[in-house]
Tab-separated table of C-alpha atoms and ligand atoms in Angstrom:
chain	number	residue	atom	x	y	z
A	1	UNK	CA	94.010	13.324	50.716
A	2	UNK	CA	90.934	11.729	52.011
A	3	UNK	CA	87.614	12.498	53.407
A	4	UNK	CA	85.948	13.186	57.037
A	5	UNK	CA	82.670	13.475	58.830
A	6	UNK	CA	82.092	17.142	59.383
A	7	UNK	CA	78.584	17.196	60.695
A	8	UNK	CA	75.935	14.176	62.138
A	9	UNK	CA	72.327	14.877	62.443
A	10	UNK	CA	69.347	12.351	63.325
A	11	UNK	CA	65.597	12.436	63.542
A	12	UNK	CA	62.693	10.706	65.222
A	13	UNK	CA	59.315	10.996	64.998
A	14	UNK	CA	58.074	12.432	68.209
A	15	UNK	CA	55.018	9.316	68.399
A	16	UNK	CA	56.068	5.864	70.023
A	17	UNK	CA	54.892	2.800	70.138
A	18	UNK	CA	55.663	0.715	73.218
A	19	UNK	CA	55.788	-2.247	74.165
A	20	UNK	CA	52.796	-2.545	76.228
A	21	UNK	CA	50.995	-1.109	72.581
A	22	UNK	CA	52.354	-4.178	70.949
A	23	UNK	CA	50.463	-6.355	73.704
A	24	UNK	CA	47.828	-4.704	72.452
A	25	UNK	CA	48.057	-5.636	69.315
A	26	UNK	CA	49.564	-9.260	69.034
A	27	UNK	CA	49.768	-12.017	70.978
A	28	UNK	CA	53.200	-11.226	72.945
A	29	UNK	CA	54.255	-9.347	76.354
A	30	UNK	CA	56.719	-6.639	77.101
A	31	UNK	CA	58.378	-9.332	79.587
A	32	UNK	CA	59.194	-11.179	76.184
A	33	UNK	CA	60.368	-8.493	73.795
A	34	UNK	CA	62.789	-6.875	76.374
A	35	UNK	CA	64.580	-9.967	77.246
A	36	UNK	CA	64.726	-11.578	73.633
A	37	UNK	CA	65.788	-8.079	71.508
A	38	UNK	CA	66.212	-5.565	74.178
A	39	UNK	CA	63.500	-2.703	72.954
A	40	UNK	CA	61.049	-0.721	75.020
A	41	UNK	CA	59.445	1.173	72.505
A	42	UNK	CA	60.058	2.297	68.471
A	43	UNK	CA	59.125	5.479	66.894
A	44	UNK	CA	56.740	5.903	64.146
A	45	UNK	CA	56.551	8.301	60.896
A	46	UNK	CA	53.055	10.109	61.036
A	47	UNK	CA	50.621	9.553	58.128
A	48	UNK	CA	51.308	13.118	56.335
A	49	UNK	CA	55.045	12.243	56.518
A	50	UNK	CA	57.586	10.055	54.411
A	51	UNK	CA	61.028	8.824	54.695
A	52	UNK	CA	62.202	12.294	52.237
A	53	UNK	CA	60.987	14.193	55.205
A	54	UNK	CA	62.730	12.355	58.103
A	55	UNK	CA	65.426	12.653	55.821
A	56	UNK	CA	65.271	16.404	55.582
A	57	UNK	CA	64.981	16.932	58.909
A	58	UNK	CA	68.096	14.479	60.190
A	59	UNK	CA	69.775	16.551	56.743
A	60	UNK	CA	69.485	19.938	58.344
A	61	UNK	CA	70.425	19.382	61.822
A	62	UNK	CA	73.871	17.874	60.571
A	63	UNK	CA	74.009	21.013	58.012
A	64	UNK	CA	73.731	23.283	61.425
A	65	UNK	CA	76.199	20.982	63.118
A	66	UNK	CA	78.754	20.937	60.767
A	67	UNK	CA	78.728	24.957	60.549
A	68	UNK	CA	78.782	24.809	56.368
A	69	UNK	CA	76.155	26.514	54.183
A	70	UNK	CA	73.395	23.965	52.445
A	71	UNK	CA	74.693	25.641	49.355
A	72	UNK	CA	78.463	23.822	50.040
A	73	UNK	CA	76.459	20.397	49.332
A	74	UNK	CA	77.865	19.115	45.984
A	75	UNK	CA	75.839	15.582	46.100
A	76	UNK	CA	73.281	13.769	48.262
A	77	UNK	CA	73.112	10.500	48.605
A	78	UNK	CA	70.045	8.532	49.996
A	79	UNK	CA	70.521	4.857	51.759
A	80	UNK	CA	67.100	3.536	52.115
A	81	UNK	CA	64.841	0.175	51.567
A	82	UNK	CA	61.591	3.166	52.561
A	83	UNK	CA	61.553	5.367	49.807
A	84	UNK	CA	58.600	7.692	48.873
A	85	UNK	CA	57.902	6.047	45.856
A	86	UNK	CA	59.163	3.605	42.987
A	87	UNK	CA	60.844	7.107	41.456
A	88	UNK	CA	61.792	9.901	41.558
A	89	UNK	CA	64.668	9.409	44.108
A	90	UNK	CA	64.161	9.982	47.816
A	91	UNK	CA	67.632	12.049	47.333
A	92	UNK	CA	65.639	14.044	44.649
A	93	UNK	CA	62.860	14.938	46.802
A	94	UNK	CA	65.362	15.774	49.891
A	95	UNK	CA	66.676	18.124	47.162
A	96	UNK	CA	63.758	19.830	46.186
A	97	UNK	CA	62.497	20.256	49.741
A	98	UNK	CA	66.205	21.255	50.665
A	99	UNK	CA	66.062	24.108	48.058
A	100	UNK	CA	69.129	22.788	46.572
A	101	UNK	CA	69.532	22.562	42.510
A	102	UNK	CA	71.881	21.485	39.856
A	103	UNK	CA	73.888	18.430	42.081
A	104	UNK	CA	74.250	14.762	41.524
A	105	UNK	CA	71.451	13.325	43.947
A	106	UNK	CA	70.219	9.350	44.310
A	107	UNK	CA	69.425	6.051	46.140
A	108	UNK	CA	70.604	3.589	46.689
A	109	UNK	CA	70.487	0.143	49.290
A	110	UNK	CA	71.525	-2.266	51.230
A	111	UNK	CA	68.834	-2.537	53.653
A	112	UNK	CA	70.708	-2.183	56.949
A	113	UNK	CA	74.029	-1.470	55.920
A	114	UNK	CA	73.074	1.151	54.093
A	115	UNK	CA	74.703	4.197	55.511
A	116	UNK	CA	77.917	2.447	55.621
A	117	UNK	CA	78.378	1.614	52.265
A	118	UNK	CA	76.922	5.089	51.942
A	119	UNK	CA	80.121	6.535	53.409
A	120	UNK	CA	82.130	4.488	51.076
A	121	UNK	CA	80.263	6.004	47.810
A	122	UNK	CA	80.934	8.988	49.755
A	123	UNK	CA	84.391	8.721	49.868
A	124	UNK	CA	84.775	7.707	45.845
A	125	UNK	CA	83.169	10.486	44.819
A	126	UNK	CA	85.032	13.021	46.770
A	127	UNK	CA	88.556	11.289	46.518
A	128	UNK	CA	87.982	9.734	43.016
A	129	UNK	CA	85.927	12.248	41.257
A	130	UNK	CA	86.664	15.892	42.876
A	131	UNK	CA	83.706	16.638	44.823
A	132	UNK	CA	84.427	18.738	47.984
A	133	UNK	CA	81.250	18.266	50.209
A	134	UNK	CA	78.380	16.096	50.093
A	135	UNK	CA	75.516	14.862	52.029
A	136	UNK	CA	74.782	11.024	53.206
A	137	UNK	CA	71.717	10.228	54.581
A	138	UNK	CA	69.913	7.171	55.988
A	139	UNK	CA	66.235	7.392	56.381
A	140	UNK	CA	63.682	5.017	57.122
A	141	UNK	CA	59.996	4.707	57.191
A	142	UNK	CA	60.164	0.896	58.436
A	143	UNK	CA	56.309	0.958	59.403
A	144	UNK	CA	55.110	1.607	56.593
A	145	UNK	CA	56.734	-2.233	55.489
A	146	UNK	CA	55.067	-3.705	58.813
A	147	UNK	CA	53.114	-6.368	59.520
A	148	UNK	CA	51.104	-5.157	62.824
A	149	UNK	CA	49.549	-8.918	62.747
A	150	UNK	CA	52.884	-10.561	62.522
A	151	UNK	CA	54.332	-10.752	66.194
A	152	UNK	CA	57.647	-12.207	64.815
A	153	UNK	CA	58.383	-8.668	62.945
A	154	UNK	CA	56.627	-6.153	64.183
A	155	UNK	CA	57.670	-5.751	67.295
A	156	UNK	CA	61.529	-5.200	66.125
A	157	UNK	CA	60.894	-2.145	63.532
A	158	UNK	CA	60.622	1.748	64.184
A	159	UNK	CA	61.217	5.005	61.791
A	160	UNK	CA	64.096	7.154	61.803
A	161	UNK	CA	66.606	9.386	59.905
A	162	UNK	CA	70.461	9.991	60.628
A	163	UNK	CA	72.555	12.307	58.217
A	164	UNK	CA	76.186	13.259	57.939
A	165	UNK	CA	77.779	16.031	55.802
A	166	UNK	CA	81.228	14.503	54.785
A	167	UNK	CA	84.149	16.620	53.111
A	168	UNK	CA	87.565	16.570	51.512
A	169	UNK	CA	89.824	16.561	54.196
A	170	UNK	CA	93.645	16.863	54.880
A	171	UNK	CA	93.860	14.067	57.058
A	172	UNK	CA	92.084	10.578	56.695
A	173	UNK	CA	88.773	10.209	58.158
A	174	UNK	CA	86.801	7.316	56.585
A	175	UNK	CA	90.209	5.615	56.807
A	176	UNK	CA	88.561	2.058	55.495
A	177	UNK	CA	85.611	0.442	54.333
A	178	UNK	CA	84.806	-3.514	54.505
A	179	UNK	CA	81.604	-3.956	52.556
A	180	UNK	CA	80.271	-7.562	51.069
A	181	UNK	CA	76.852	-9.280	50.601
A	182	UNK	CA	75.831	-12.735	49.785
A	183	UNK	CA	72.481	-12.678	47.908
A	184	UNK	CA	71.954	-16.597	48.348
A	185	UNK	CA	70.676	-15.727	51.874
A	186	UNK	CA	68.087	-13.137	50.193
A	187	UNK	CA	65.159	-14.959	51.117
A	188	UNK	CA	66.007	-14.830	54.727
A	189	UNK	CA	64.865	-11.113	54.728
A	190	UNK	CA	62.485	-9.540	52.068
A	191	UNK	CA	59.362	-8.083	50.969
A	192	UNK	CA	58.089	-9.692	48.311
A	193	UNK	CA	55.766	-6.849	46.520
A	194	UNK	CA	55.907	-3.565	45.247
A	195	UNK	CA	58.478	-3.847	42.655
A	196	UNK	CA	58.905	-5.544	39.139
A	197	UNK	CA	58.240	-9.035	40.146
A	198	UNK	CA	55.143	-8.674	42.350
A	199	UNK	CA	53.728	-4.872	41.189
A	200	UNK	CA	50.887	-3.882	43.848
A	201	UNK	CA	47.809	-5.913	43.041
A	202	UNK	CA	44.639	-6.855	44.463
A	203	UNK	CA	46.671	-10.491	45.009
A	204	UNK	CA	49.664	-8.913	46.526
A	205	UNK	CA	47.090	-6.915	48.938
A	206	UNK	CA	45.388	-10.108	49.803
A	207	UNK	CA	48.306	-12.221	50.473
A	208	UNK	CA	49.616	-9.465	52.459
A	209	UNK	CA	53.126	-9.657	50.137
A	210	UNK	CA	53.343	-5.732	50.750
A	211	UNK	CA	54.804	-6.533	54.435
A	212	UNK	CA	58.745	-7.650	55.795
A	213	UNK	CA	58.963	-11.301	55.932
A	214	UNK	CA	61.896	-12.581	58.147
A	215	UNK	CA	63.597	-15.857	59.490
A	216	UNK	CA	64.954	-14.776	62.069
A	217	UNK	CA	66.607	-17.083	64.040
A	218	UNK	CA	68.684	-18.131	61.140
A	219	UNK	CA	69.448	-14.516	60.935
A	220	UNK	CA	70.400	-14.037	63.888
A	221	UNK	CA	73.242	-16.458	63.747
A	222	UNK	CA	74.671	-15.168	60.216
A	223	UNK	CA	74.451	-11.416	62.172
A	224	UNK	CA	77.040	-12.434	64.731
A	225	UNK	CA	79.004	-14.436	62.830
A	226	UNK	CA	79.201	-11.557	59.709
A	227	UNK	CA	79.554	-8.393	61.882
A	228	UNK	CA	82.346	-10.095	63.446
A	229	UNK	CA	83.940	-10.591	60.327
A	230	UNK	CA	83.611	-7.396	59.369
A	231	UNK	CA	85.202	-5.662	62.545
A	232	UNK	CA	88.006	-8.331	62.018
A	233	UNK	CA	88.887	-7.513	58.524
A	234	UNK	CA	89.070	-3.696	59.240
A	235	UNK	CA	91.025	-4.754	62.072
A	236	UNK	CA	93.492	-6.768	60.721
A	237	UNK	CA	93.871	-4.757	57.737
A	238	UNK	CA	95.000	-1.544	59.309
A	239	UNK	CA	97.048	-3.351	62.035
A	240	UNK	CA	94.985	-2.447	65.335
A	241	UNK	CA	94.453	-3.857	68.107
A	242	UNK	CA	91.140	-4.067	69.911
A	243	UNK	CA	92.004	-1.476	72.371
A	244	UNK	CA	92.812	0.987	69.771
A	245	UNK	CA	88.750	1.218	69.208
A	246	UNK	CA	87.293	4.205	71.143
A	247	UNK	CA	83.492	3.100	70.638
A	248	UNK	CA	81.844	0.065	67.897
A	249	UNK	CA	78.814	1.927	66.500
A	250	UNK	CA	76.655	-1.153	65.474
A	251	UNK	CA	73.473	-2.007	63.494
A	252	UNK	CA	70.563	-2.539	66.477
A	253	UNK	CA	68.892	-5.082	65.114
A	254	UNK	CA	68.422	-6.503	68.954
A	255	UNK	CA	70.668	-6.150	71.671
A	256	UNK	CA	71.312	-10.660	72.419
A	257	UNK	CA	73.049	-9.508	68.545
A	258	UNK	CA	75.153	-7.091	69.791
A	259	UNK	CA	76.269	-9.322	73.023
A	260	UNK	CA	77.118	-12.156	70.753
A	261	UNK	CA	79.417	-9.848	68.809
A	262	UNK	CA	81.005	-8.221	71.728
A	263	UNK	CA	81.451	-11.972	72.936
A	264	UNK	CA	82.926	-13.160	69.455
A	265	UNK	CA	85.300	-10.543	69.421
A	266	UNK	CA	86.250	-10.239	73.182
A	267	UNK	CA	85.615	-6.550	73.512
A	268	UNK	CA	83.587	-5.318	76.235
A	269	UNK	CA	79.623	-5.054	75.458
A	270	UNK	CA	80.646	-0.739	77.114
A	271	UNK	CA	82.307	-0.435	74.258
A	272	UNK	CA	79.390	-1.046	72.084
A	273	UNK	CA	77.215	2.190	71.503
A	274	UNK	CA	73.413	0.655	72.521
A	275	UNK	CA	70.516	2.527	71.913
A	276	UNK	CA	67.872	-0.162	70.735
A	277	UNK	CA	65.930	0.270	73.820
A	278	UNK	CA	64.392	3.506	72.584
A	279	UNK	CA	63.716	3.017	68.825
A	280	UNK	CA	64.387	-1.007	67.998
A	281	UNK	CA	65.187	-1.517	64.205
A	282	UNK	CA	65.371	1.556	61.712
A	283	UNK	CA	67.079	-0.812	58.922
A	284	UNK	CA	69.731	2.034	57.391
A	285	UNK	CA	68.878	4.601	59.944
A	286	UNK	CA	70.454	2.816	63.218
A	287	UNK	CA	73.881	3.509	62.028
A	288	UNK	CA	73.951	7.627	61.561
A	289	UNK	CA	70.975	7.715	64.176
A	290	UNK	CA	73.741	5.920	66.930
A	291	UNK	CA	76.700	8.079	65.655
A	292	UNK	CA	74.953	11.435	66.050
A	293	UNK	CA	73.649	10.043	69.567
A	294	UNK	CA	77.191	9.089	70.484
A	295	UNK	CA	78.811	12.478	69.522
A	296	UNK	CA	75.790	14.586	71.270
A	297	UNK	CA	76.904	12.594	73.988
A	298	UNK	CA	80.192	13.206	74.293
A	299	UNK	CA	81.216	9.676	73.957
A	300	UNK	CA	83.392	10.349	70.791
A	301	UNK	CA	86.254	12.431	71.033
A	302	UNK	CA	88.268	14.100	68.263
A	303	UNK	CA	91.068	11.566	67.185
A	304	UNK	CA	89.200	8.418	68.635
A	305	UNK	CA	88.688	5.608	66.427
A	306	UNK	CA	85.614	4.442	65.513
A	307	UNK	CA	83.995	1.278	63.927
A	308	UNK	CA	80.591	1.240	62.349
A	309	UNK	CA	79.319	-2.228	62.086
A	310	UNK	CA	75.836	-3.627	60.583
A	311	UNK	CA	74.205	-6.690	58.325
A	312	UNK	CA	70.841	-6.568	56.667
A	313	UNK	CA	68.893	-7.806	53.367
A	314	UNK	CA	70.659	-8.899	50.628
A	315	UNK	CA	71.984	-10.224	52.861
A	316	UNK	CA	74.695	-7.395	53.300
A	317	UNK	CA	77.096	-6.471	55.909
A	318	UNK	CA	79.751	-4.156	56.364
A	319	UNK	CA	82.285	-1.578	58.729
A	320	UNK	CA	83.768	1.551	58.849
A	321	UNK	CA	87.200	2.695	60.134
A	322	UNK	CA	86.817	6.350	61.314
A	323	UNK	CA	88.895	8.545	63.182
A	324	UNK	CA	86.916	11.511	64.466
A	325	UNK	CA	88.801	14.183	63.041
A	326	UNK	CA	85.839	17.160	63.485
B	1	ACO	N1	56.165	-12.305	71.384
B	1	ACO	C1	56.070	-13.497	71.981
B	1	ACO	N2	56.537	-14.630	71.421
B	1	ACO	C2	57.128	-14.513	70.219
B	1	ACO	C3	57.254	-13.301	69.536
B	1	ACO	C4	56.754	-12.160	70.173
B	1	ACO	N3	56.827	-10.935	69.633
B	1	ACO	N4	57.894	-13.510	68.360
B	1	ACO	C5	58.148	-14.817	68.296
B	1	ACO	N5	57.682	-15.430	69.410
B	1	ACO	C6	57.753	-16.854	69.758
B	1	ACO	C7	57.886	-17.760	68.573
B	1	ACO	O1	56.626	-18.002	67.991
B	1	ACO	C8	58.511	-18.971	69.200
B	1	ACO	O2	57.485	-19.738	69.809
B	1	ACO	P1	57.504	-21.337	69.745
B	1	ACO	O3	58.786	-21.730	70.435
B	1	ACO	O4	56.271	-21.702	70.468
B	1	ACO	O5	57.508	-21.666	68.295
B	1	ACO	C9	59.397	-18.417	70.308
B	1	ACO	O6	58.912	-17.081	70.531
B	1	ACO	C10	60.859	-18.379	69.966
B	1	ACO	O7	60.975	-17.859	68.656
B	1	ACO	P2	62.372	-17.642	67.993
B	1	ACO	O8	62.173	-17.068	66.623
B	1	ACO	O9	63.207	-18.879	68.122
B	1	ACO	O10	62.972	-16.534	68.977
B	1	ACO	P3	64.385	-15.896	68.963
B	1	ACO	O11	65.005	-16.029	70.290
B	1	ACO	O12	65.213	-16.316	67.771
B	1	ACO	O13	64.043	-14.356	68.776
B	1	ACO	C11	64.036	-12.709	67.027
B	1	ACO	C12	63.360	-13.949	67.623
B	1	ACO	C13	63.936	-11.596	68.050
B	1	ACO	C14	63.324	-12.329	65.758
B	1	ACO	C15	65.538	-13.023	66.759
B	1	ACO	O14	65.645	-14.240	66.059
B	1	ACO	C16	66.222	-11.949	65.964
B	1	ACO	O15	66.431	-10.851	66.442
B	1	ACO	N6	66.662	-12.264	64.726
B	1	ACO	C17	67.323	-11.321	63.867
B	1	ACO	C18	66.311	-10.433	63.262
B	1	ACO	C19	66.911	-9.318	62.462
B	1	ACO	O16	67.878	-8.736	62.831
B	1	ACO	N7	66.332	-9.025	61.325
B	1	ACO	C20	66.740	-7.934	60.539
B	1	ACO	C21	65.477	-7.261	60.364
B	1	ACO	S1	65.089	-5.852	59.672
B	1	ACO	C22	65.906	-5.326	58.359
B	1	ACO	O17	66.960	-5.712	58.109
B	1	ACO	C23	65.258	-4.381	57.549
């Protein structure tokens, strides 16, 4: 008895911001942000839009994928560090705006590696508690946490939504989570206003506390080193080998990440799934947005093992062990 991914659906905002915007903007060159992170351009959320309605939109494309009716969903869950508002839930709002009533629906985060712990929740309340079918979503309004004056940040961050319906299911699917955090390295990555300890203020406007702040060459070290670990663990654990992996579906925080991975773990960078060129860093969203991608692609086939792999605030980081039983 176990669980399975039934359905993927993503969304992007149709407006992007390139990198010859960003020149426009801040002090740095297209030259520079394509050879140190590997993005062209990142898409962003239009004013009259939050992350509920990315989230709605990835939602029902994986609905339609996975052939169920919306009224099959017995829970949504909601990954994201982006939500409308302090409350209610971003998973109560997809609710309302997905007409659905009467199901357990929340938040919760871990920045980056959202969607894969996501999967994990997933798979405790179908296997633990009874549930049949639920929804996970990832959706991000990154942007909207964006310092357009701070070259160091801005230039890595772009909106997004990626959903999956997931299911009881004969055979195994979500075969195996690894999920850990260390919250000594929280000040690495955070923004410091807009909740208890810093509420919105005239001060917090001023001091511009409302925006991502980022070290990120520390970061980028701890990155490699953790999403390693976590591909190893899952690895080890369930006695594969490295060529057993059909595709790694990782974070894209920026590609020189990615390579060092690949490197660490001596699997070849083709085997990563790479699409930070077109949208850069959409925190939760990179994970489900890449999956869908991959499958729409053709580049998973059913039975193929997969690995989902990310880090991000908290710090958190985590993997996935998924055979692609759809
Ligand atoms: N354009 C031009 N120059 C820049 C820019 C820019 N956009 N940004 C920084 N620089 C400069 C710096 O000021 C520095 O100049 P200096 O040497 O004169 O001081 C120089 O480039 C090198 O800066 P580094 O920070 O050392 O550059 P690095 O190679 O480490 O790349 C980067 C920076 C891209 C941020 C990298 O460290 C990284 O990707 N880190 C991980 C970030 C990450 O994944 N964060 C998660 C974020 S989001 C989330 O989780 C929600």
């Amino acid at each position: 008895m176990g669980i399975a991914i039934i359905g993927t659906g993503s969304y992007l905002p149709e407006l992007r911001l390139t990198n010859r915007d960003m020149e426009m903007m801040v002090d740095t060159s297209d030259e520079w942000i394509v050879s140190r992170t590997g993005i062209k351009e990142r898409r962003i959320c239009p004013k009259e839009y939050s992350a509920s309605d990315l989230g709605v939109f990835a939602s029902l494309k994986a609905i339609e994928d996975s052939k169920i009716k919306k009224e099959e969903i017995e829970f949504i869950i909601c990954a994201t560090i982006t939500s409308d508002m302090y409350f209610p839930s971003t998973a109560c709002i997809i609710q309302k705006k997905l007409e659905l009533e009467n199901i357990p629906s929340f938040d919760f985060q871990a920045a980056c590696s959202g969607f894969i712990y996501g999967l994990e929740i997933a798979k405790g309340l179908i296997v633990g508690c009874g549930y049949k079918k639920g929804l996970v979503i990832a959706s991000e309004c990154m942007s909207r946490l964006t310092d357009y004056t701070d070259r160091s940040t801005c230039v890595l961050l772009g909106d997004g939504a990626g959903a999956a319906i997931v299911s009881f299911s004969e055979k195994e699917g979500i075969i195996d989570s690894f999920l850990s955090s260390n919250g000594n390295y929280g000040d690495l990555l955070y923004t410091p206003a807009g909740g208890s300890l810093y509420p919105c203020s005239f001060e917090t406007v001023e001091k511009r506390m409302g925006f991502m702040k980022m070290e990120g060459s520390t970061l980028f070290k701890i990155a490699i080193y953790s999403m390693s670990e976590a591909v190893n663990k899952l690895l080890e654990r369930n006695k594969l080998k490295k060529e057993d992996i059909s595709i790694i579906i990782p974070h894209q925080a920026n590609y020189r990440i990615i390579a060092g991975v690949a490197k660490n773990l001596d699997i070849p960078i083709e085997k990563f799934f790479i699409n930070i060129e077109k949208y850069g860093n959409m925190s939760a969203a990179c994970v489900p947005v890449a999956l869908d991608e991959a499958v729409k692609e053709g580049r998973i086939k059913k039975d193929d093992l997969i690995i989902t792999v990310a880090f991000g605030a908290g710090l958190t980081w985590a993997a996935n062990l998924i055979r692609w039983i759809k």
